[in-house]
XYZ file of C-alpha atoms in Angstrom:
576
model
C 140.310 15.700 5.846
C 139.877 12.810 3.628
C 136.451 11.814 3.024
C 134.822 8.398 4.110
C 133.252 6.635 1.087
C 129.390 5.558 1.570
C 128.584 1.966 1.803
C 124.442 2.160 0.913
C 122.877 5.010 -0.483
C 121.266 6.784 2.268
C 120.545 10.195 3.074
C 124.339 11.106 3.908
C 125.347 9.369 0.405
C 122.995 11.591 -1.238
C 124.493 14.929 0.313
C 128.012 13.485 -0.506
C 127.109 13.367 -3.908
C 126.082 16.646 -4.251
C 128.652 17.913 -2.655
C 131.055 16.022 -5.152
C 129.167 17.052 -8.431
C 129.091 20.358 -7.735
C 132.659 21.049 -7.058
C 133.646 18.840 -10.138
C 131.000 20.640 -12.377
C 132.372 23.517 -11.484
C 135.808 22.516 -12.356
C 134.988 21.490 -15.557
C 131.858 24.105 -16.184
C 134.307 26.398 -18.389
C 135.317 23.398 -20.603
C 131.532 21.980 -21.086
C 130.528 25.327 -22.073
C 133.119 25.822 -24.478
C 132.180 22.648 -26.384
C 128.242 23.438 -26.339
C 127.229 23.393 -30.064
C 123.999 21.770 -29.923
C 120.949 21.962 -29.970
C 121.866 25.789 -29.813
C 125.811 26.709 -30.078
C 125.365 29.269 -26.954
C 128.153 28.236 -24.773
C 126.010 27.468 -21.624
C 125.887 23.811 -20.691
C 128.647 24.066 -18.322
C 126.853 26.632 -16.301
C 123.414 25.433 -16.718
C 124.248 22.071 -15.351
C 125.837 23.871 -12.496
C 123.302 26.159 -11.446
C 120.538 23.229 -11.770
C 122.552 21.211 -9.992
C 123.426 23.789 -6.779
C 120.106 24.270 -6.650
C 119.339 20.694 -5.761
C 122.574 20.588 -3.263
C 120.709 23.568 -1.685
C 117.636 22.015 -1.113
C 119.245 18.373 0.184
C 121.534 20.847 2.550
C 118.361 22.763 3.999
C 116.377 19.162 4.622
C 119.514 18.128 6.611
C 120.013 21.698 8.731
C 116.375 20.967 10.017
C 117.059 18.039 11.534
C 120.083 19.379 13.077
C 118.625 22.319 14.306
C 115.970 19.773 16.072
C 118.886 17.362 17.330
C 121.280 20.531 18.573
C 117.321 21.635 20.214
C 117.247 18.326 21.945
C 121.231 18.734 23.196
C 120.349 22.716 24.886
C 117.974 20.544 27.012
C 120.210 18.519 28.123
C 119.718 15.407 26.294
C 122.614 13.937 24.041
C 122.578 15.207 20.831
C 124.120 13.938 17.258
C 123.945 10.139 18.133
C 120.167 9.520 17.040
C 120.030 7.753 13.927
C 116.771 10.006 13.684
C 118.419 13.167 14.267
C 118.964 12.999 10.009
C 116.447 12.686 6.879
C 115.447 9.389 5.439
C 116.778 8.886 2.148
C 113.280 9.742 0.641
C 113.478 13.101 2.508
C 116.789 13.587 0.888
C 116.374 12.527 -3.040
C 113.085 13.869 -2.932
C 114.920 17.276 -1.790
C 117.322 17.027 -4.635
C 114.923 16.316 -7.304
C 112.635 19.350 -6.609
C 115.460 21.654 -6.359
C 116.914 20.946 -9.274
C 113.509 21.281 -10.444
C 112.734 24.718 -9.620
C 116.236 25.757 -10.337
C 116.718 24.153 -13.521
C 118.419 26.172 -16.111
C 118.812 25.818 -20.010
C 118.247 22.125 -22.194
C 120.129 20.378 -20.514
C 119.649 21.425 -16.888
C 116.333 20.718 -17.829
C 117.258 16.974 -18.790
C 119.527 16.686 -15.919
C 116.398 17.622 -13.126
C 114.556 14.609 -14.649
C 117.199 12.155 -14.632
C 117.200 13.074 -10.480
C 113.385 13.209 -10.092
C 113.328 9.642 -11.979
C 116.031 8.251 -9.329
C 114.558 9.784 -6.413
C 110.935 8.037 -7.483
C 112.506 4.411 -7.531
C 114.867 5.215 -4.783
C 112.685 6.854 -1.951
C 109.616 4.579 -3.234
C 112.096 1.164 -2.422
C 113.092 2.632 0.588
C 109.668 3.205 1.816
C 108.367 -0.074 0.064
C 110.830 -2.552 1.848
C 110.400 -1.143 5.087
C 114.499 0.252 5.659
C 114.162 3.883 4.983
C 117.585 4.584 5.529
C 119.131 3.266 2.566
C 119.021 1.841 -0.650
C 121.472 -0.839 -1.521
C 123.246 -2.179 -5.560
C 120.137 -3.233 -6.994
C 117.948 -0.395 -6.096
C 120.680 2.006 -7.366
C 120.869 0.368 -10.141
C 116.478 0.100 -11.022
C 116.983 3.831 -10.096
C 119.403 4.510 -12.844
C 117.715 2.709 -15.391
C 114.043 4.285 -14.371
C 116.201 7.985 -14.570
C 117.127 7.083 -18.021
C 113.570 5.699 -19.258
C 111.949 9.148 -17.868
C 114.333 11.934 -19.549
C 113.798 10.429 -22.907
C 109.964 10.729 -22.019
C 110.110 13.973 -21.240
C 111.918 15.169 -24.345
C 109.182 15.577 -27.672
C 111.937 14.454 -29.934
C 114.852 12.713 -28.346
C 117.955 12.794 -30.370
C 120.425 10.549 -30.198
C 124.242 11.691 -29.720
C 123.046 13.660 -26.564
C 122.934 13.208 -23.134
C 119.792 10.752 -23.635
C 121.806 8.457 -25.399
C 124.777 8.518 -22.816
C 122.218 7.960 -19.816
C 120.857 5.062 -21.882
C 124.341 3.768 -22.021
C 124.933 4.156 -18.679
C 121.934 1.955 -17.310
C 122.605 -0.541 -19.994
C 125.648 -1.021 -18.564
C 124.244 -1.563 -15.390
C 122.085 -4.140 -16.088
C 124.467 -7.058 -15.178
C 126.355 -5.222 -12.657
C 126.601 -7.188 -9.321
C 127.821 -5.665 -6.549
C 127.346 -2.993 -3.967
C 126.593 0.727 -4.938
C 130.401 0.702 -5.964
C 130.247 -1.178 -8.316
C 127.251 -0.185 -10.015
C 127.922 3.473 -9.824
C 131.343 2.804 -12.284
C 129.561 0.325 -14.084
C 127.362 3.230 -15.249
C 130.495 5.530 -14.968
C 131.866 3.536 -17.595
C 129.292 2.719 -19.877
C 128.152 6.529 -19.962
C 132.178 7.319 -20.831
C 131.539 5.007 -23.566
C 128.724 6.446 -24.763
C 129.895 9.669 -24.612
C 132.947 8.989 -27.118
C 130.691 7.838 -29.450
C 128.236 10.977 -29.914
C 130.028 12.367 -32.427
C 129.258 9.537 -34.886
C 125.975 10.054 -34.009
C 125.366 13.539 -34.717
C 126.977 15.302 -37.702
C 127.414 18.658 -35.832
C 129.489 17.279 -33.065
C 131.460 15.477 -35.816
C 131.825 18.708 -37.673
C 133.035 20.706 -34.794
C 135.189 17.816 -33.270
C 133.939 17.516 -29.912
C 131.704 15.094 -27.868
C 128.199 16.264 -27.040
C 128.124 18.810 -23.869
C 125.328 17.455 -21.822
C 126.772 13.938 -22.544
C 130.128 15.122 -20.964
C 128.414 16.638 -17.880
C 126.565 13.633 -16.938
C 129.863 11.741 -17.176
C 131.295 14.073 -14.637
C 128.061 13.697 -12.284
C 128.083 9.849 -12.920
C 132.039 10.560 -11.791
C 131.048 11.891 -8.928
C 128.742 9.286 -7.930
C 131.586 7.067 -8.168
C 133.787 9.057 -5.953
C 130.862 9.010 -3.346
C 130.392 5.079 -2.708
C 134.077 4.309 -3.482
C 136.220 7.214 -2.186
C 138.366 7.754 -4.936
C 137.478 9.671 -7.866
C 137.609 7.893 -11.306
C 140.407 8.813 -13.415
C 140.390 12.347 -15.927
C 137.463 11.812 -17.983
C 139.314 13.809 -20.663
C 141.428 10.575 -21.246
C 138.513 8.295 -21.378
C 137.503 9.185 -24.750
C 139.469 10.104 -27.858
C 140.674 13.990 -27.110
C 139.090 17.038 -28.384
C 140.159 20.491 -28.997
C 137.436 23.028 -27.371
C 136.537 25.356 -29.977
C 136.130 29.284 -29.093
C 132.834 31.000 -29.033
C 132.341 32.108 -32.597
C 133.577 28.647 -33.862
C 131.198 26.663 -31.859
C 128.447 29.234 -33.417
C 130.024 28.834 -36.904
C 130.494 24.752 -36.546
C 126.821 24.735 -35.036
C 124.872 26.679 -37.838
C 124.314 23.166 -39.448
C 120.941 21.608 -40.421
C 121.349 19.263 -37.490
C 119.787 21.094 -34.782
C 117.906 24.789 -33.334
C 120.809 27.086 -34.766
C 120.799 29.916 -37.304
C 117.232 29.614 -38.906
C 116.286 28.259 -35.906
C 114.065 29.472 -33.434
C 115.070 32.863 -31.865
C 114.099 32.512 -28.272
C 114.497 30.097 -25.341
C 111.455 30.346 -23.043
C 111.260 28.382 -19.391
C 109.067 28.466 -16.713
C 107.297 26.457 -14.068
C 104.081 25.598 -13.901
C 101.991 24.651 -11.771
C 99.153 22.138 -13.236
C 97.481 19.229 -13.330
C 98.660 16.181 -15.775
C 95.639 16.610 -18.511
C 96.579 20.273 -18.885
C 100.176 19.117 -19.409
C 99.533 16.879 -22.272
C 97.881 19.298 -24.343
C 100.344 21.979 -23.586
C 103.382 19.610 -24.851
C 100.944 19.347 -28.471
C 100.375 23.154 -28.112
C 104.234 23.955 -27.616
C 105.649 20.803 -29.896
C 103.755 22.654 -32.822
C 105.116 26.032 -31.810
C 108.760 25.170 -31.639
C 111.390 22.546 -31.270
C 114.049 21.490 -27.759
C 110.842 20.589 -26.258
C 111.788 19.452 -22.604
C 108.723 19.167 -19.793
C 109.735 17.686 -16.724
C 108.485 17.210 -13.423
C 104.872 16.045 -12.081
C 102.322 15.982 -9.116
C 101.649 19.287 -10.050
C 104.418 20.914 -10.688
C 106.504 21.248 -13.969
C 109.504 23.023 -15.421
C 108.410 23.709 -19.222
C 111.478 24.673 -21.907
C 110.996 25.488 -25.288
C 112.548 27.344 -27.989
C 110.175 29.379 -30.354
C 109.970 31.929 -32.065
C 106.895 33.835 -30.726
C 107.567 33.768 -27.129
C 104.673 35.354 -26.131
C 102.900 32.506 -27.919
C 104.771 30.156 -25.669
C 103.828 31.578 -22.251
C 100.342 32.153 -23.283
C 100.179 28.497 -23.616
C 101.369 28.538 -20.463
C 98.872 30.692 -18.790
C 96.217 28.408 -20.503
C 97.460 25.034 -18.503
C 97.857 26.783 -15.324
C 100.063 28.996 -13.345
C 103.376 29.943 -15.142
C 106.284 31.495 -12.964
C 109.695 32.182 -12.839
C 109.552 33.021 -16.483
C 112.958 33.476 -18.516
C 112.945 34.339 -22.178
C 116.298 34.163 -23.601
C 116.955 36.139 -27.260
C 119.865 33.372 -28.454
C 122.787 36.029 -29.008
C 121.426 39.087 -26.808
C 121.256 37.818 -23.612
C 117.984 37.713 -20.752
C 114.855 39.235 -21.166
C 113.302 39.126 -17.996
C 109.407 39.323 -18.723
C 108.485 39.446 -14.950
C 110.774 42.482 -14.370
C 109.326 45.401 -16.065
C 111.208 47.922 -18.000
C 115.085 48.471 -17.328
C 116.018 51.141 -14.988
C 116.956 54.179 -16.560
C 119.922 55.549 -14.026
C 122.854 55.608 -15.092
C 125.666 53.058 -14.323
C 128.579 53.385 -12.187
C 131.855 52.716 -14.207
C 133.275 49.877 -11.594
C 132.217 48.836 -8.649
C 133.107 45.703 -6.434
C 130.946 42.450 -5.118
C 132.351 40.696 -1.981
C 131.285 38.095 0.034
C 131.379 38.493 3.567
C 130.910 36.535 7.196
C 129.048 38.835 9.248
C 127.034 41.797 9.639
C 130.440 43.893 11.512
C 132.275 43.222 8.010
C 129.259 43.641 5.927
C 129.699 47.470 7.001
C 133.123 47.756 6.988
C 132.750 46.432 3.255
C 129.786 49.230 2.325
C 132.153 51.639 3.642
C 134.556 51.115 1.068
C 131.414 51.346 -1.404
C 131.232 47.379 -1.931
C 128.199 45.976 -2.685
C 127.962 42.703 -0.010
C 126.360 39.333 -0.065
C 126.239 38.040 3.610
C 127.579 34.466 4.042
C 125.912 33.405 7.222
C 126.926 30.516 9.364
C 126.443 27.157 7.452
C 124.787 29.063 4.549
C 127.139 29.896 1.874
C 125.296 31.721 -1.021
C 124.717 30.583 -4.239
C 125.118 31.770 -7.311
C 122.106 33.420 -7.905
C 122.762 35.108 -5.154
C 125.904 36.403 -6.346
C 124.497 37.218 -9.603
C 121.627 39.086 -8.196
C 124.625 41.522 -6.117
C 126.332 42.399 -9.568
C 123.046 43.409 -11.131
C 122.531 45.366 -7.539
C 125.871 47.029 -7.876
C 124.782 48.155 -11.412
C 128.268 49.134 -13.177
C 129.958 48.552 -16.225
C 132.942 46.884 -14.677
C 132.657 44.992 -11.617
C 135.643 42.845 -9.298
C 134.069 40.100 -7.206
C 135.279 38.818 -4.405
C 134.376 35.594 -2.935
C 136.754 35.543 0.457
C 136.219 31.934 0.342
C 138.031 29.055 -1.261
C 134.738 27.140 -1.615
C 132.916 29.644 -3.223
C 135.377 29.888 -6.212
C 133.214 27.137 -8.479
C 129.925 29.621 -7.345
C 131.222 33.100 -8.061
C 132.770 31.400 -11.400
C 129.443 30.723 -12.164
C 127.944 33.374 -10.879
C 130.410 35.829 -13.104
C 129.594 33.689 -16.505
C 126.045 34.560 -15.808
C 126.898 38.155 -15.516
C 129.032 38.408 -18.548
C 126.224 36.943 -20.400
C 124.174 39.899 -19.426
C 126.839 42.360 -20.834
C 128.771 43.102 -17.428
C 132.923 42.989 -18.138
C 133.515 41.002 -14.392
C 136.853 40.337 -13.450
C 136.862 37.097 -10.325
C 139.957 37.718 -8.304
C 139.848 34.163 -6.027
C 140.219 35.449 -2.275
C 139.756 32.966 0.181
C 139.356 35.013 3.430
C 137.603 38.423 3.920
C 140.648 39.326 5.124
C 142.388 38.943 1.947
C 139.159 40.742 0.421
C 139.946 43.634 3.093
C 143.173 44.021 1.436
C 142.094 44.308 -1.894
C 139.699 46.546 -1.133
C 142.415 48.969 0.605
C 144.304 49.386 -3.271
C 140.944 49.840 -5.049
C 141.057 52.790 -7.551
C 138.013 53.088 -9.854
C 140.327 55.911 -11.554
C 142.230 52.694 -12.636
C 142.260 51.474 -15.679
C 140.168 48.011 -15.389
C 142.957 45.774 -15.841
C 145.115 47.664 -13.741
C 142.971 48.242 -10.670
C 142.283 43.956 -10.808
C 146.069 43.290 -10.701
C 146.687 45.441 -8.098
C 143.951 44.167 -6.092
C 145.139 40.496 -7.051
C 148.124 41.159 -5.940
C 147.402 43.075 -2.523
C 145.254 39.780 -1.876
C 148.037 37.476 -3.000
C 150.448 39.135 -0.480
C 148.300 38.482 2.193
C 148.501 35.435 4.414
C 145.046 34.497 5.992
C 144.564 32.207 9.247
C 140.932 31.810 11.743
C 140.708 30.410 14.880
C 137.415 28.136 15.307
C 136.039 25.620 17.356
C 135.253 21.848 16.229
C 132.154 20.645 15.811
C 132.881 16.662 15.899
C 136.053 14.493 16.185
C 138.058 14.311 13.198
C 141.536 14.068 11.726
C 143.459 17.127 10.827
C 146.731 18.103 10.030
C 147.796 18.773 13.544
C 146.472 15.309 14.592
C 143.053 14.279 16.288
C 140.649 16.457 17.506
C 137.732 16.406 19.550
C 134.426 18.288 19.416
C 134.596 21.391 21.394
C 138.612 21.689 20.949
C 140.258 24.997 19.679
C 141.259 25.256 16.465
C 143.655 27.195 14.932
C 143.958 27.041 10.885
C 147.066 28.958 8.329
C 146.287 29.086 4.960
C 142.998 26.419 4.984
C 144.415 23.961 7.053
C 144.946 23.307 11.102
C 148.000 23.807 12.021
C 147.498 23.987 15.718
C 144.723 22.691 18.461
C 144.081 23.466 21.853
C 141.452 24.605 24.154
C 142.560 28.539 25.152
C 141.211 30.540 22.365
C 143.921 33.300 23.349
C 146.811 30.607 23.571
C 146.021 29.207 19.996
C 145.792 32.724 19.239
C 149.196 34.020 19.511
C 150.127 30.464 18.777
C 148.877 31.205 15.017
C 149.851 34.827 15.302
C 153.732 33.792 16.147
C 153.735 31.036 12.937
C 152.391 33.741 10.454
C 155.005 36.332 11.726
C 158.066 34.430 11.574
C 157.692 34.956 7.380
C 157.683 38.174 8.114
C 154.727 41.502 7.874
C 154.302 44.663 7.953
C 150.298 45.089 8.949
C 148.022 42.575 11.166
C 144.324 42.940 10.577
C 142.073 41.088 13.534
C 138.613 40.411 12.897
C 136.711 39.380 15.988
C 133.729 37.438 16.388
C 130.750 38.084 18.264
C 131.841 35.645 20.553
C 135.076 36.737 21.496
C 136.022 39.194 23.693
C 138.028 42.186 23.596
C 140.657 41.031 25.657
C 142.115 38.088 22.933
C 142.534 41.178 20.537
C 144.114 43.489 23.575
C 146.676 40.654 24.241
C 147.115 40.279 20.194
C 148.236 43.872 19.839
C 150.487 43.828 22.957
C 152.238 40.627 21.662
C 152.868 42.595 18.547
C 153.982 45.374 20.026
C 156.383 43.869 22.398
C 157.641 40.581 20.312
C 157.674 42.841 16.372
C 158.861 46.063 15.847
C 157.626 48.023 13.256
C 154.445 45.620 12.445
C 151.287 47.525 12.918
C 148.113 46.144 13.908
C 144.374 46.521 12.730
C 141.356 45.410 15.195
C 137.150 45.087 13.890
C 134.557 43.284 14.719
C 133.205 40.875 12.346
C 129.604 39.795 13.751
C 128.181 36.608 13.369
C 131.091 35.457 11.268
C 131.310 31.545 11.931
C 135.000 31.672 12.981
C 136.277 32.871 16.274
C 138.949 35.001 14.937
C 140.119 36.035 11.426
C 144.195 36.944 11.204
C 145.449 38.362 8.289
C 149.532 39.161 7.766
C 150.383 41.510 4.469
């Protein structure tokens, strides 16, 4: 369904653009990170920008769930729900939201750098919101004081900004701004295209992007955030970004590290560590810790403020570094990073000592019913609830659970491709050989799961399991929550929904009827097996009446029945 550009930039405008960024950062994560060569050549950007940036999406989408969950409180009363222009956050609630999640979740330099440029926005946009009395939206010329305010406060928070980084291309980008009439359109690619600008020209401005031919990495993910921001107000996504600046060849891992060991930035006879943390403090205690760390090491980054602070450094004496830490306040959510040999977790204690399993497999799933099924097979599961798709810390966190050598995540959803992508860069960082096979319906995990052999060779077992996936068609029957366009023309909220392969292909209001209505379209390609997950909601008799169509209407087709749980979706059909 296409999606309806924003006019102002309110609270809804500020969830689209999340929602945007993310997806395209994690389209283009693998490329950022493959041209990361300063101010340390570790091949991160991509993913750091990413995960900083999910973590703010997270935050705006948990601000707007609890004024839904108020409004749908309101509707099992009796009252109408969904058409109360207070029934969703101000746009203060919602850049405010943003900002601090990407604070806390900030990852890396230039996650770092990215949190600030959103916590400097959200200060001139929810402050001219609140300030002129319309705290709905902000309009043109508050976007663009926001993007110029963004711009002024990451170069603040840096102890020596460079130019030829992403500092210089968000400098650019509210230059450009500057005369920009207009609505939010307008000034959005304004900034769009002076940051593209900008970003062809870092190379000339720092002799180790020259040397290893590429354009600075946090540069390039701003562009695709700025991008995004375009896409929001206007609709239509800008042009590649790949064509708005002379083309590069990304280099591999060990000729990034070779074309980065230059005397330009942090690389070899640099500093061997890269400490973060928050911190909670006041601003007095800040300011000397920036002195104490600036003499201790260089990528100096502190952002944040009213107290709390996400603090990146790299050094050489870590310990040195959190001390400091300690000394201004309360450090937490402390990650030392040994450039070259992965985490060192300082809050988790010694590594565990059992042994590890040779291969075992993640998989995301929709309900608790599944969630079993899954364990039963020996998968280690990360629930998906309702409305709350995990993130990729999440994901992470189930691969160091399943602690094996090898591991085969599955993410049974198309939308959680970008996350588990993430999620398995993270892991490989760590020294875990993942393979991502892209499932995009537990039912399509189930099969996978069926051809698992951890006998296998590694390769082997993740083709076959690719390809038992592959082979399976996947379709869910659901209800709608609002009126909207589909494939299968208009429907209205409460209308039954029946969806092959992602998209609707049927609606109705009989569960059953749409049902066999899907089950009949999936058939006529052809099958041998029909697995039937079944929701909490549904009764027994849609999958009785399933079976007997089967059994009178396919001969030789067998059929598979469980029950899913809470799963989101009435029914889950899958045809291998």
């Amino acid at each position: 369904m296409a999606q309806v550009p924003q006019t102002f930039f309110d609270a809804l405008a500020v969830r689209t653009w999340c929602g945007h960024a993310l997806r395209a950062l994690g389209r283009a994560r693998a490329e950022i990170d493959a041209i990361n060569v300063y101010p340390v050549a570790d091949g991160d950007t991509g993913t750091n920008l990413y995960l900083t940036l999910e973590s703010g999406a997270v935050a705006v989408e948990a601000v707007f769930s609890g004024y839904e969950a108020f409004d749908g409180s309101r509707a099992f009363d009796g009252s109408e729900a969904g058409t109360d222009e207070t029934a969703r956050p101000s746009l203060a609630e919602a850049v405010r939201a943003m900002a601090h999640g990407s604070l806390i979740g900030a990852r890396g330099n230039s996650g770092t750098i990215l949190a600030q440029l959103l916590r400097g926005m959200a200060q001139v946009l929810a402050a001219d919101s609140e300030t002129s009395g319309d705290v709905t939206h902000a309009d043109g010329p508050g976007l663009r004081l926001a993007l110029r305010h963004a711009a002024d406060s990451a170069r603040q928070a840096v102890a020596h900004p460079v130019e030829g980084t992403v500092l210089s291309v968000a400098s650019a980008a509210a230059d450009a701004v500057e005369g920009a009439e207009g609505d939010c359109g307008a000034v959005a690619r304004a900034a769009y295209e002076g940051a593209c600008a900008a970003l062809a020209a870092t190379p000339g401005q720092l002799a180790v992007l020259e040397r290893a031919g590429v354009v600075d990495a946090g540069g390039r993910g701003l562009v695709v955030v700025l991008a995004a921001l375009v896409e929001t107000f206007t609709g239509q996504a800008p042009g590649p970004v790949q064509e708005t600046y002379a083309r590069v060849e990304p280099l591999s891992g060990s000729a990034a590290a070779a074309e980065g060991c230059g005397d330009d930035g942090a690389q070899a006879g640099g500093p061997a560590f890269e400490v973060i943390y928050l911190l909670e403090a006041d601003d007095d205690a800040v300011a000397r810790l920036r002195r104490r760390l600036d003499a201790l090491g260089d990528s100096l980054v502190v952002v944040g403020g009213d107290g709390l602070w996400n603090v990146h450094v790299h050094v050489d004496d870590a310990g040195a570094a959190v001390e400091a830490g300690v000394e201004a306040g309360r450090p937490y959510r402390i990650r030392i990073t040994h450039f070259g040999l992965g985490d060192v977790h300082t809050q988790g204690g010694e590594r565990p000592v059992r042994e590890r399993a040779q291969r075992a497999v993640v998989a995301v799933v929709p309900g608790e019913g599944l969630a079993g099924l899954y364990a039963e097979a020996d998968a280690t599961t990360v629930l998906a609830r309702p409305g709350e798709p995990p993130v990729s810390g999440e994901l992470v966190a189930a691969v160091r659970r399943a602690h094996a050598r090898e591991v085969v995540l599955l993410p049974n959803d198309a939308d959680l491709r970008d996350t588990a992508a993430a999620a398995a860069e993270q892991a490989r960082a760590e020294g875990i050989r993942v393979a991502l096979i892209p499932t995009r319906s537990a039912v399509q995990g189930i099969a996978a799961l069926a051809v698992h052999e951890p006998e296998r060779r590694f390769d082997e077992d993740v083709v076959a399991m690719t390809s038992a996936a592959g082979a399976t068609r996947y379709a869910e029957v659901t209800v709608a929550e609002r009126e909207s366009w589909t494939m299968a023309g208009i429907c209205q909220a409460g209308d039954v929904l029946g969806l092959i392969e992602g998209d609707v292909a049927v609606i109705g209001s009989d569960v059953t009827a749409i049902a066999e209505t899907v089950l009949d379209r999936m058939l006529q390609a052809g099958g041998e097996l029909v697995t039937i997950v079944l929701g909490d909601e549904t009764p027994d008799s849609v999958a009785d009446r399933l079976e007997a169509r089967v059994r009178e209407s396919y001969l030789a087709v067998d059929t598979v029945v469980y029950r899913g749980g809470r799963q989101g979706a009435l029914l889950l059909i899958g045809v291998e």
